[in-house]
Short mmCIF file of C-alpha atoms and ligand atoms in Angstrom, two decimals:
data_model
loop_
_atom_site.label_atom_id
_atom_site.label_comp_id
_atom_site.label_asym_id
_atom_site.label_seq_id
_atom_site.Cartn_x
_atom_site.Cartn_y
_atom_site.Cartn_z
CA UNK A 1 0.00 0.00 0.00
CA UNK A 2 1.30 3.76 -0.53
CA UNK A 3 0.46 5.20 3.13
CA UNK A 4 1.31 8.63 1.69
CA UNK A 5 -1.07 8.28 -0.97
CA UNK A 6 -4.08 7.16 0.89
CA UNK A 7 -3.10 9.90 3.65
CA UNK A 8 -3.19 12.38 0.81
CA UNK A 9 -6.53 11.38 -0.69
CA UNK A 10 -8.64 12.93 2.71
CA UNK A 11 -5.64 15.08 3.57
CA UNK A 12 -4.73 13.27 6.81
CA UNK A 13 -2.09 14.93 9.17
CA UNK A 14 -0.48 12.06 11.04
CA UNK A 15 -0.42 8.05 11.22
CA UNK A 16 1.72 6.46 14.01
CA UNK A 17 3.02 3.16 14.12
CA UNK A 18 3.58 2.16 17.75
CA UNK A 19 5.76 -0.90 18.59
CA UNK A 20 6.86 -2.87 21.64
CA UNK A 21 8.20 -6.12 21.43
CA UNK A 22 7.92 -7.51 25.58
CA UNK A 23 4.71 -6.36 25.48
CA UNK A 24 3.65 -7.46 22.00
CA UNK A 25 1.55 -4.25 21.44
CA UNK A 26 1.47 -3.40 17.62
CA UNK A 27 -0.77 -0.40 17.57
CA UNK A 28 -1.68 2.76 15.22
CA UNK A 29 -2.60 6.19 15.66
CA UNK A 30 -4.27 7.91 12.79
CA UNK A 31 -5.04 11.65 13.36
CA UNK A 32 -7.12 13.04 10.53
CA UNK A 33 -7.90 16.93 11.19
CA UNK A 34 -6.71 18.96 14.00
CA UNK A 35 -7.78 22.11 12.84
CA UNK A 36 -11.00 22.61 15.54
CA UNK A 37 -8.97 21.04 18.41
CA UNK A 38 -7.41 18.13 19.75
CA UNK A 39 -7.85 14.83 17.92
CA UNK A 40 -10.18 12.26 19.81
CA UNK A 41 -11.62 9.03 19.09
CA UNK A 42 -11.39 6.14 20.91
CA UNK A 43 -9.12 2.75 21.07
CA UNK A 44 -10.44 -0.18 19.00
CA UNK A 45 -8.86 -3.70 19.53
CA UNK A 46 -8.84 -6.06 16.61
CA UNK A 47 -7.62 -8.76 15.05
CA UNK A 48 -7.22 -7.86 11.79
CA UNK A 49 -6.26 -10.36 8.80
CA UNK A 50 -3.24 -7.33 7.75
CA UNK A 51 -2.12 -5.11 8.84
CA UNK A 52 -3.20 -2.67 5.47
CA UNK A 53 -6.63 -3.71 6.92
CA UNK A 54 -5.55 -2.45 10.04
CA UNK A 55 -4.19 1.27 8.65
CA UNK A 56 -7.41 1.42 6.71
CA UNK A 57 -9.60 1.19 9.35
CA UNK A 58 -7.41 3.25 11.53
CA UNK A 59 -7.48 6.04 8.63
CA UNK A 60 -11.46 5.42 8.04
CA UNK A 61 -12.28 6.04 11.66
CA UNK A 62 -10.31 9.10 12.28
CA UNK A 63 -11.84 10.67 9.52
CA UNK A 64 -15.88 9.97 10.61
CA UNK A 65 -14.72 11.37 13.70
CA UNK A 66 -13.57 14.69 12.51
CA UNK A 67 -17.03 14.74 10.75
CA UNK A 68 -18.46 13.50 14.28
CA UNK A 69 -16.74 16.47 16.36
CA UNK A 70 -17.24 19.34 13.98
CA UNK A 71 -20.65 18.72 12.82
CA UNK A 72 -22.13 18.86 16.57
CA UNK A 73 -20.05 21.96 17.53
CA UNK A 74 -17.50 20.35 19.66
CA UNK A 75 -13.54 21.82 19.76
CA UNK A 76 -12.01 18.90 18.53
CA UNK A 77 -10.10 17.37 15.85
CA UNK A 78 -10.55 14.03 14.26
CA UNK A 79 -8.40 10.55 15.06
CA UNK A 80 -8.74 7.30 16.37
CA UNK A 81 -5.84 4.33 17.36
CA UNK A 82 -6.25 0.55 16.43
CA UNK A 83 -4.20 -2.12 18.60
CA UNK A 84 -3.85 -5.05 16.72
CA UNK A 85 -4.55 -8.58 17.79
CA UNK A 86 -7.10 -11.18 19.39
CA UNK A 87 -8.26 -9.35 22.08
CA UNK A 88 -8.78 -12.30 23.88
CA UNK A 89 -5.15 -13.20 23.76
CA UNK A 90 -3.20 -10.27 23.60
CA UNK A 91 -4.12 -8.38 26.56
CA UNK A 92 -1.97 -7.17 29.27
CA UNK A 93 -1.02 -4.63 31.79
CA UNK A 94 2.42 -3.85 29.88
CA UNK A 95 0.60 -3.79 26.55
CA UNK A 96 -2.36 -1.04 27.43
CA UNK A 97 0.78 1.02 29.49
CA UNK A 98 2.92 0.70 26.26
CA UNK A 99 0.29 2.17 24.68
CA UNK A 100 -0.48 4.59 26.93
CA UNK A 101 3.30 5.71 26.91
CA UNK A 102 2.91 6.81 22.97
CA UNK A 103 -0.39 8.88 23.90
CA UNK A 104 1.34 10.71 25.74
CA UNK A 105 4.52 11.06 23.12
CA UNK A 106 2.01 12.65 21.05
CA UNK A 107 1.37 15.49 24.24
CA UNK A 108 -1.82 16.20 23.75
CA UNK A 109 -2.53 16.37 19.81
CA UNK A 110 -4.46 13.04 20.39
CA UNK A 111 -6.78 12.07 23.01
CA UNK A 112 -8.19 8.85 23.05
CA UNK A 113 -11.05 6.59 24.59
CA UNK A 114 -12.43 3.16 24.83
CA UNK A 115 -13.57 1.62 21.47
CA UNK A 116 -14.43 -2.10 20.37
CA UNK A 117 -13.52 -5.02 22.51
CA UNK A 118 -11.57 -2.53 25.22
CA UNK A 119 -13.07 -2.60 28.84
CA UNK A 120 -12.57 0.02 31.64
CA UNK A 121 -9.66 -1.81 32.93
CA UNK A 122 -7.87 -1.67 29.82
CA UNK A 123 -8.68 2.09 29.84
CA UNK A 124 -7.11 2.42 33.58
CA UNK A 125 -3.67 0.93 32.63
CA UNK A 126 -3.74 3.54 29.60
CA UNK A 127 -4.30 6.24 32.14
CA UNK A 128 -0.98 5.10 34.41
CA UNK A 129 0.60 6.20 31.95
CA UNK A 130 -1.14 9.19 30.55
CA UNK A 131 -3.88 12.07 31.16
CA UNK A 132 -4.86 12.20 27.73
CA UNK A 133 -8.00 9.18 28.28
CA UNK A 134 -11.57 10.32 28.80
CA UNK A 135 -14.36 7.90 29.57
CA UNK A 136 -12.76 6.42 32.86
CA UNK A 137 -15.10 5.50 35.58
CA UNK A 138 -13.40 8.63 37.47
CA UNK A 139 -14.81 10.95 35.29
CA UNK A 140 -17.82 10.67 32.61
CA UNK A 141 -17.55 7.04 33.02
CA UNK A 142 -20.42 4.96 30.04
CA UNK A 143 -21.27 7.19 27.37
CA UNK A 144 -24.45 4.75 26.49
CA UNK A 145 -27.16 6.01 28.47
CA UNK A 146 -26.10 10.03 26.91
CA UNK A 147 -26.17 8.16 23.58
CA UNK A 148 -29.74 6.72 24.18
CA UNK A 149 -30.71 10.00 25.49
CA UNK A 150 -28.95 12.07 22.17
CA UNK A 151 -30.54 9.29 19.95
CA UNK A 152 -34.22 10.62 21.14
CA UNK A 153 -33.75 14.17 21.06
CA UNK A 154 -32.88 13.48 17.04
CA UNK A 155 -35.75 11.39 17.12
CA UNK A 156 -37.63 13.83 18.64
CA UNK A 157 -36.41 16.45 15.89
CA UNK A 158 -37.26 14.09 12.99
CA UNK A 159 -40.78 13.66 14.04
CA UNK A 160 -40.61 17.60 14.29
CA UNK A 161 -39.82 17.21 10.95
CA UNK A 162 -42.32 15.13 9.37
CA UNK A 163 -45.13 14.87 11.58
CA UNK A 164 -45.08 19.05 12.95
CA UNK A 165 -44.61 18.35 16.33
CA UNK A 166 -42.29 16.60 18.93
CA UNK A 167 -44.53 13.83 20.19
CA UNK A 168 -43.52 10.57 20.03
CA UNK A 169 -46.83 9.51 21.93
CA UNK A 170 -48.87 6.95 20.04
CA UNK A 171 -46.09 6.83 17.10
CA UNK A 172 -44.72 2.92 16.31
CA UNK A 173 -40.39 2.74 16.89
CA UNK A 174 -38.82 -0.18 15.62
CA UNK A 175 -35.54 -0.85 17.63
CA UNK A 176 -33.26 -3.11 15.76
CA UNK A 177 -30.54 -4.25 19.15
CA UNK A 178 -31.23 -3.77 22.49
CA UNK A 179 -28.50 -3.59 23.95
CA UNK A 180 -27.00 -0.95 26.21
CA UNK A 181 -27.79 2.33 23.73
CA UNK A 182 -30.88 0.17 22.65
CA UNK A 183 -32.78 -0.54 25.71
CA UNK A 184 -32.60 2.78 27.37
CA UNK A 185 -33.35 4.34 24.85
CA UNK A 186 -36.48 1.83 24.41
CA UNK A 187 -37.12 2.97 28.31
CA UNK A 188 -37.30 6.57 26.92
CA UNK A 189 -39.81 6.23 23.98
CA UNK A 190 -41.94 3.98 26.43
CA UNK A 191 -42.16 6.85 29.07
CA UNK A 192 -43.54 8.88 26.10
CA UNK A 193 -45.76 6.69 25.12
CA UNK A 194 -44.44 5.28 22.15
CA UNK A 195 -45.69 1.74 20.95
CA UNK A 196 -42.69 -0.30 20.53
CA UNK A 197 -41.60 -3.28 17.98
CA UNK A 198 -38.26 -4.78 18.78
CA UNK A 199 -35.90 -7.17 17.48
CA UNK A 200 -32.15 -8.36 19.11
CA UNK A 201 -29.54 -11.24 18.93
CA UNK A 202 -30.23 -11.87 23.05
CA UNK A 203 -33.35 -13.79 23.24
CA UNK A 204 -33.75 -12.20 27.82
CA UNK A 205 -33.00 -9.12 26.70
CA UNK A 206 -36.33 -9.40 24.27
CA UNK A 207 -38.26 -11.41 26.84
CA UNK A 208 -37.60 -7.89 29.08
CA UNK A 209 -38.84 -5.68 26.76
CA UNK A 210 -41.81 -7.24 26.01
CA UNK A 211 -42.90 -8.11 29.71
CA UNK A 212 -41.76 -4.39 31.12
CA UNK A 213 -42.49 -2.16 28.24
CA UNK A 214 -45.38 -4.15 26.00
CA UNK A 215 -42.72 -4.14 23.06
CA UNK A 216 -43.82 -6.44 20.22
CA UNK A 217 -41.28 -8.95 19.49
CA UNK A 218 -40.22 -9.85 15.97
CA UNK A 219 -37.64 -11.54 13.95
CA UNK A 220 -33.86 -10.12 13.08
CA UNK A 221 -34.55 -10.27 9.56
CA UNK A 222 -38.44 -9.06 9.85
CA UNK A 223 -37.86 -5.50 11.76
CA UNK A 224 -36.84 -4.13 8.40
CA UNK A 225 -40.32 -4.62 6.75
CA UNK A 226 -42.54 -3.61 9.66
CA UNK A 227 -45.04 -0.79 9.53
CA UNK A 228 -43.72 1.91 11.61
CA UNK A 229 -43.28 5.89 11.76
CA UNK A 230 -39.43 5.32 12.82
CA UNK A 231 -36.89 2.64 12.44
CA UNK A 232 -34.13 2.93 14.90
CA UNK A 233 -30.81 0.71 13.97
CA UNK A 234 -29.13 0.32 17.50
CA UNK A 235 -27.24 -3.06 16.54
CA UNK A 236 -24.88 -2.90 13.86
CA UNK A 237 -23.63 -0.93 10.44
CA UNK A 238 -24.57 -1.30 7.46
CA UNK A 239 -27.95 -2.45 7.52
CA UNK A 240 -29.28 0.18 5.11
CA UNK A 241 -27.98 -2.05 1.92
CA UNK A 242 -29.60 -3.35 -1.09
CA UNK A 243 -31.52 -6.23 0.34
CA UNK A 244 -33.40 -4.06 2.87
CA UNK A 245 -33.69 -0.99 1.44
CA UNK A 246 -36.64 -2.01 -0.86
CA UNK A 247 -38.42 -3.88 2.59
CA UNK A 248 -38.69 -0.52 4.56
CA UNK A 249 -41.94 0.74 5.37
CA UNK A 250 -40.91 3.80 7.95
CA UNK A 251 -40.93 7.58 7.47
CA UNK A 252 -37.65 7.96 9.26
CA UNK A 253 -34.64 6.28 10.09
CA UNK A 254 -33.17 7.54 13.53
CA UNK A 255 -30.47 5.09 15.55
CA UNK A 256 -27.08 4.60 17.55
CA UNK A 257 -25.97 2.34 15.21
CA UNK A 258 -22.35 3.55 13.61
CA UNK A 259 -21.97 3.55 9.45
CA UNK A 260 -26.10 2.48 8.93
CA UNK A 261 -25.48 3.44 5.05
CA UNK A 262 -23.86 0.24 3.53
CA UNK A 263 -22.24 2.89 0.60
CA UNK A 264 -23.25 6.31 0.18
CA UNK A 265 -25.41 5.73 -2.45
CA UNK A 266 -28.37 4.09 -0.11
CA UNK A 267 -28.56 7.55 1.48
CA UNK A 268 -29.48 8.95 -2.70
CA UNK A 269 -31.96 6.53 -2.29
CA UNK A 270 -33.96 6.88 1.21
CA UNK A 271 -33.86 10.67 -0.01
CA UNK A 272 -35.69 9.65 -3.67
CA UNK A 273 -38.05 7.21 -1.47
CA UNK A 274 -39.23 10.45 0.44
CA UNK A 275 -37.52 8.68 3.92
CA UNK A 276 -35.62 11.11 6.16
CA UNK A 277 -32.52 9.89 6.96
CA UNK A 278 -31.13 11.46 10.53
CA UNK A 279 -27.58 11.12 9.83
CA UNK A 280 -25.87 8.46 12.30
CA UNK A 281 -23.03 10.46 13.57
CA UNK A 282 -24.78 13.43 14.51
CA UNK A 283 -27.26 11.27 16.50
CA UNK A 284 -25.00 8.97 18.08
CA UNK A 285 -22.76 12.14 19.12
CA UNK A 286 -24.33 11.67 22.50
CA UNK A 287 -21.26 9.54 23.66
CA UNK A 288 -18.43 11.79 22.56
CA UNK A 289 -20.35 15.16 24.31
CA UNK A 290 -20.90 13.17 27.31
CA UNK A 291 -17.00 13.35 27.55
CA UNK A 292 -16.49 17.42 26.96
CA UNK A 293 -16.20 18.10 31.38
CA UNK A 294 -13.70 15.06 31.07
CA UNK A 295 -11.55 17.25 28.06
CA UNK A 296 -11.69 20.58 29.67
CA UNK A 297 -10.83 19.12 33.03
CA UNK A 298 -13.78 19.98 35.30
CA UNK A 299 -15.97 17.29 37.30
CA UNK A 300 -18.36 15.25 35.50
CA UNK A 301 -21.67 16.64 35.46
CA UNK A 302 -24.69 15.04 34.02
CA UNK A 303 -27.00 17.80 33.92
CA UNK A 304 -24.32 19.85 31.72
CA UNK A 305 -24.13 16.56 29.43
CA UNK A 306 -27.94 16.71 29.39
CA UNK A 307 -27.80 20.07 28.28
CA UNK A 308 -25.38 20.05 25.58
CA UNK A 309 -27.06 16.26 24.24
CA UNK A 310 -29.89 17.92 24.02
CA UNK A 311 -28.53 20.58 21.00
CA UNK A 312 -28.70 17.42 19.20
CA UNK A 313 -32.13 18.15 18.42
CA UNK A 314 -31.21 21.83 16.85
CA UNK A 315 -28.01 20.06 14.87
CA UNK A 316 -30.74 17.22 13.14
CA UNK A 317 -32.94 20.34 12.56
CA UNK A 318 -29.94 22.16 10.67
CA UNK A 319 -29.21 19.25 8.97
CA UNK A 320 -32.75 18.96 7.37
CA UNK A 321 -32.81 22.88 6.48
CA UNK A 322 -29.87 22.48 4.79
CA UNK A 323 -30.72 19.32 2.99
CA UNK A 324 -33.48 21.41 2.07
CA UNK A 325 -32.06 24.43 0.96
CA UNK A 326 -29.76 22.52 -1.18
CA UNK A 327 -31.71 19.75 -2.23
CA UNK A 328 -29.41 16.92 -0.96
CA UNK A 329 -29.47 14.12 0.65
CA UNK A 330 -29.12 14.34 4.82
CA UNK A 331 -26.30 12.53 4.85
CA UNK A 332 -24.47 14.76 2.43
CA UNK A 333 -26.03 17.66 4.13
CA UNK A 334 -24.58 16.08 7.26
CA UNK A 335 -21.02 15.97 6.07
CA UNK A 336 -21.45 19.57 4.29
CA UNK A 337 -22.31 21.08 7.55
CA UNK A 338 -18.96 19.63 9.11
CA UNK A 339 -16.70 20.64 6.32
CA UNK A 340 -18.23 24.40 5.76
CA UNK A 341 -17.28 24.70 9.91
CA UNK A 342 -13.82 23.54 9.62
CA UNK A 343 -13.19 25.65 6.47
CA UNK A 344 -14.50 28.61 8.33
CA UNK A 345 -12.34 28.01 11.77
CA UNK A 346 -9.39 27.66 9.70
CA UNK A 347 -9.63 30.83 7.84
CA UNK A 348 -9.97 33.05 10.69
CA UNK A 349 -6.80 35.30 10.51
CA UNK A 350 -3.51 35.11 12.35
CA UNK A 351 -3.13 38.13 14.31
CA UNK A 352 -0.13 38.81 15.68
CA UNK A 353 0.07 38.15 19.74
CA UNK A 354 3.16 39.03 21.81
CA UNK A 355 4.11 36.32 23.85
P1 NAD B 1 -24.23 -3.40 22.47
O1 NAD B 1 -23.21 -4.38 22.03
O2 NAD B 1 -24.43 -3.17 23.92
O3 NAD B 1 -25.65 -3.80 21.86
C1 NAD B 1 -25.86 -4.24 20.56
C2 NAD B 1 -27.11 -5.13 20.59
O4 NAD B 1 -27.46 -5.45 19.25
C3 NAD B 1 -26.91 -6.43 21.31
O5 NAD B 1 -27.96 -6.61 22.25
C4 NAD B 1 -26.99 -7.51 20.21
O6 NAD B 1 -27.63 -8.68 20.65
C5 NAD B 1 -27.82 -6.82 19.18
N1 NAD B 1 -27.55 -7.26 17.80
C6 NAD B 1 -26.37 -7.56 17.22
N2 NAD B 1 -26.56 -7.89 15.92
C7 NAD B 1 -27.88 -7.78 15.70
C8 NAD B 1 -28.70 -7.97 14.55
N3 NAD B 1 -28.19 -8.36 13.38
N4 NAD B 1 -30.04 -7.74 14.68
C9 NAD B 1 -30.56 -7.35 15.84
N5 NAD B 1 -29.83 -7.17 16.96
C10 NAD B 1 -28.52 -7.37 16.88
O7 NAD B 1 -23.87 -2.04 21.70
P2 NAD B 1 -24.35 -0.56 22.08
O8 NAD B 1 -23.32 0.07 22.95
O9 NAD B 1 -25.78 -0.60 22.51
O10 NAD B 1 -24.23 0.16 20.66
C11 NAD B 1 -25.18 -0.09 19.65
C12 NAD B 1 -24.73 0.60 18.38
O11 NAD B 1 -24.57 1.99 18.60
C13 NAD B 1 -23.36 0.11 17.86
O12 NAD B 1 -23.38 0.17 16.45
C14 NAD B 1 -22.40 1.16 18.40
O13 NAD B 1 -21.23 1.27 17.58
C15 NAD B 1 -23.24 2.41 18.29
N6 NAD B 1 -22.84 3.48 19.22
C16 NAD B 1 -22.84 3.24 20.56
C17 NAD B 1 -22.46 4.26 21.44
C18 NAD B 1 -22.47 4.04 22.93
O14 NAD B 1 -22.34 5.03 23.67
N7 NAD B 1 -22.62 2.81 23.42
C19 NAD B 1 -22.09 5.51 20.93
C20 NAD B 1 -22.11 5.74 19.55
C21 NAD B 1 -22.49 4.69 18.71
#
């Protein structure tokens, strides 16, 4: 592969290859954009067949999240890090510090997180060794139940949207997952009175939801053809593809789930089929603003995260004006909104400052 080719083709500022042969850790650092602030994104083990797989994905990541950060307002730059290896085999205390030791080479310009298959332990031997974590159980701690909670103020905005008015009451959500973004934020739309159909891999976690909150259950493959004003992917990505596409029956589309658009061109089509599309990372950006008190060094406090989650609502409703305005696609209208913000930041003029 030519790295500096596919680092030129989304203009990406840094990729770091971190090494350490007692401890086994082979990890990278990709930092896409640091042009609104620091670059976060979290840690994602994996045990990638190559390790081009494992630069790709490292590179793919960082980028979404510099769409992630800017597109919700947040101060901060785009990256993400990929250890790779069985995470079920390679872990250690030596490895995660290792790690944590070339965070902190990189003094400050990346800030990183807990991803795929890493735990809060693994995030605590990163932290011996370096400030630059958020997430830990010291500070914000789970970003889920802030995801759930940004997941149904978008809701909340695309019903706006199409139906003139916030309530959810009475309308029919079909959860695909319920897992931990997934069932709270199945506990929220039942509190509002929503009637809900669900679907998940974890046969209790169904059982629950139908007993406490009256959910109809159905099958994995059936919740894309149900009748319902929303259908909310909380499971996995790429579920909006060319087998289900043509089985959807909703008015919206409004979930947790990262990457829902198998390739960009599903989103040309939802828009053609008259189905709004809320754009997944501004949705699911609950997680990364629970974490802003952890950045800036103040105490955790939940009512702030509540308060800035809840400005998901106005960044859906931006989306769909522009979309609007321009007569694109959310999704595009999505990623417009994030590049038109860093464009603008980085124009400001240098003044000169005496130091
Ligand atoms: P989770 O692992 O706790 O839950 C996922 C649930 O989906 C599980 O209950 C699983 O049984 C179910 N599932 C898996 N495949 C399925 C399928 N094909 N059909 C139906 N159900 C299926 O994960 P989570 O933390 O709830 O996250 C859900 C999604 O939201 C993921 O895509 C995640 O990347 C994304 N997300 C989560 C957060 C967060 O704060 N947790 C933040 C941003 C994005």
């Amino acid at each position: 592969m030519d790295i500096f080719s596919k680092m030129e083709e989304y203009d990406y500022e840094q990729l770091v290859f971190c090494q350490d042969k007692s401890s086994g850790l082979k990890a990278i650092i990709a930092i896409h954009d640091t042009t609104l602030g620091p670059a976060l994104g979290g840690t994602r083990i994996y045990d990638y067949e190559s390790e081009e797989e494992a630069v790709i994905d490292a590179l793919r990541l960082a980028r979404g999240m510099t769409y992630k950060n800017a597109a919700v307002g947040l101060n901060l730059g785009g990256g993400k890090a990929v250890i790779i290896g069985d995470p079920k085999k390679i872990k250690s205390e030596a490895l995660f510090r290792a790690f944590g030791r070339f965070v902190e080479g990189l003094n400050g310009r990346y800030i990183t997180g807990e991803d795929m298959n890493m735990t809060q332990q693994d995030a605590e031997y990163i932290s011996c060794e370096t400030n630059y974590i958020v997430g830990l159980e010291t500070g914000s701690g789970n970003p889920s139940p802030m995801t759930a909670y940004g997941v149904f103020k978008g809701m909340q905005a695309a019903v706006n949207e199409v139906y003139g008015s916030d309530d959810l009451k009475g309308k029919t959500v079909a959860i695909q997952g319920l897992g931990a973004v997934g069932r709270l934020l199945a506990d929220l739309l039942y509190e509002t009175g929503a009637k809900l159909i669900v679907t998940s891999r974890d046969k209790t976690k169904i059982d629950k939801a139908v007993a406490e909150l009256g959910a109809i259950a159905v099958g994995l493959d059936e919740i894309y053809g149900v009748e319902c004003d929303v259908f909310s992917p909380c499971a996995i990505g790429a579920i909006i593809n060319d087998k289900t596409i043509e089985q959807l029956k909703c008015k919206i589309i409004a979930g947790s789930a990262n990457n829902q658009l198998a390739e960009p061109r599903h989103g040309d089509i939802l828009h053609k089929k008259g189905i709004l599309y809320v754009p997944d990372y501004i949705i699911n950006s609950g997680g990364v603003i629970n974490i802003i008190d952890d950045i800036s060094g103040r105490e955790y406090s939940k009512e702030n995260a509540m308060k800035n989650t809840a400005k998901i609502y106005d960044a859906c409703k931006k989306v769909f004006e522009l979309a609007k305005k321009e007569g694109i696609p959310t999704y595009k209208a999505a990623d417009k909104m994030a590049e038109d913000r860093i464009a603008s930041v980085s124009k400001i003029k240098t003044i000169y400052n005496r130091k």
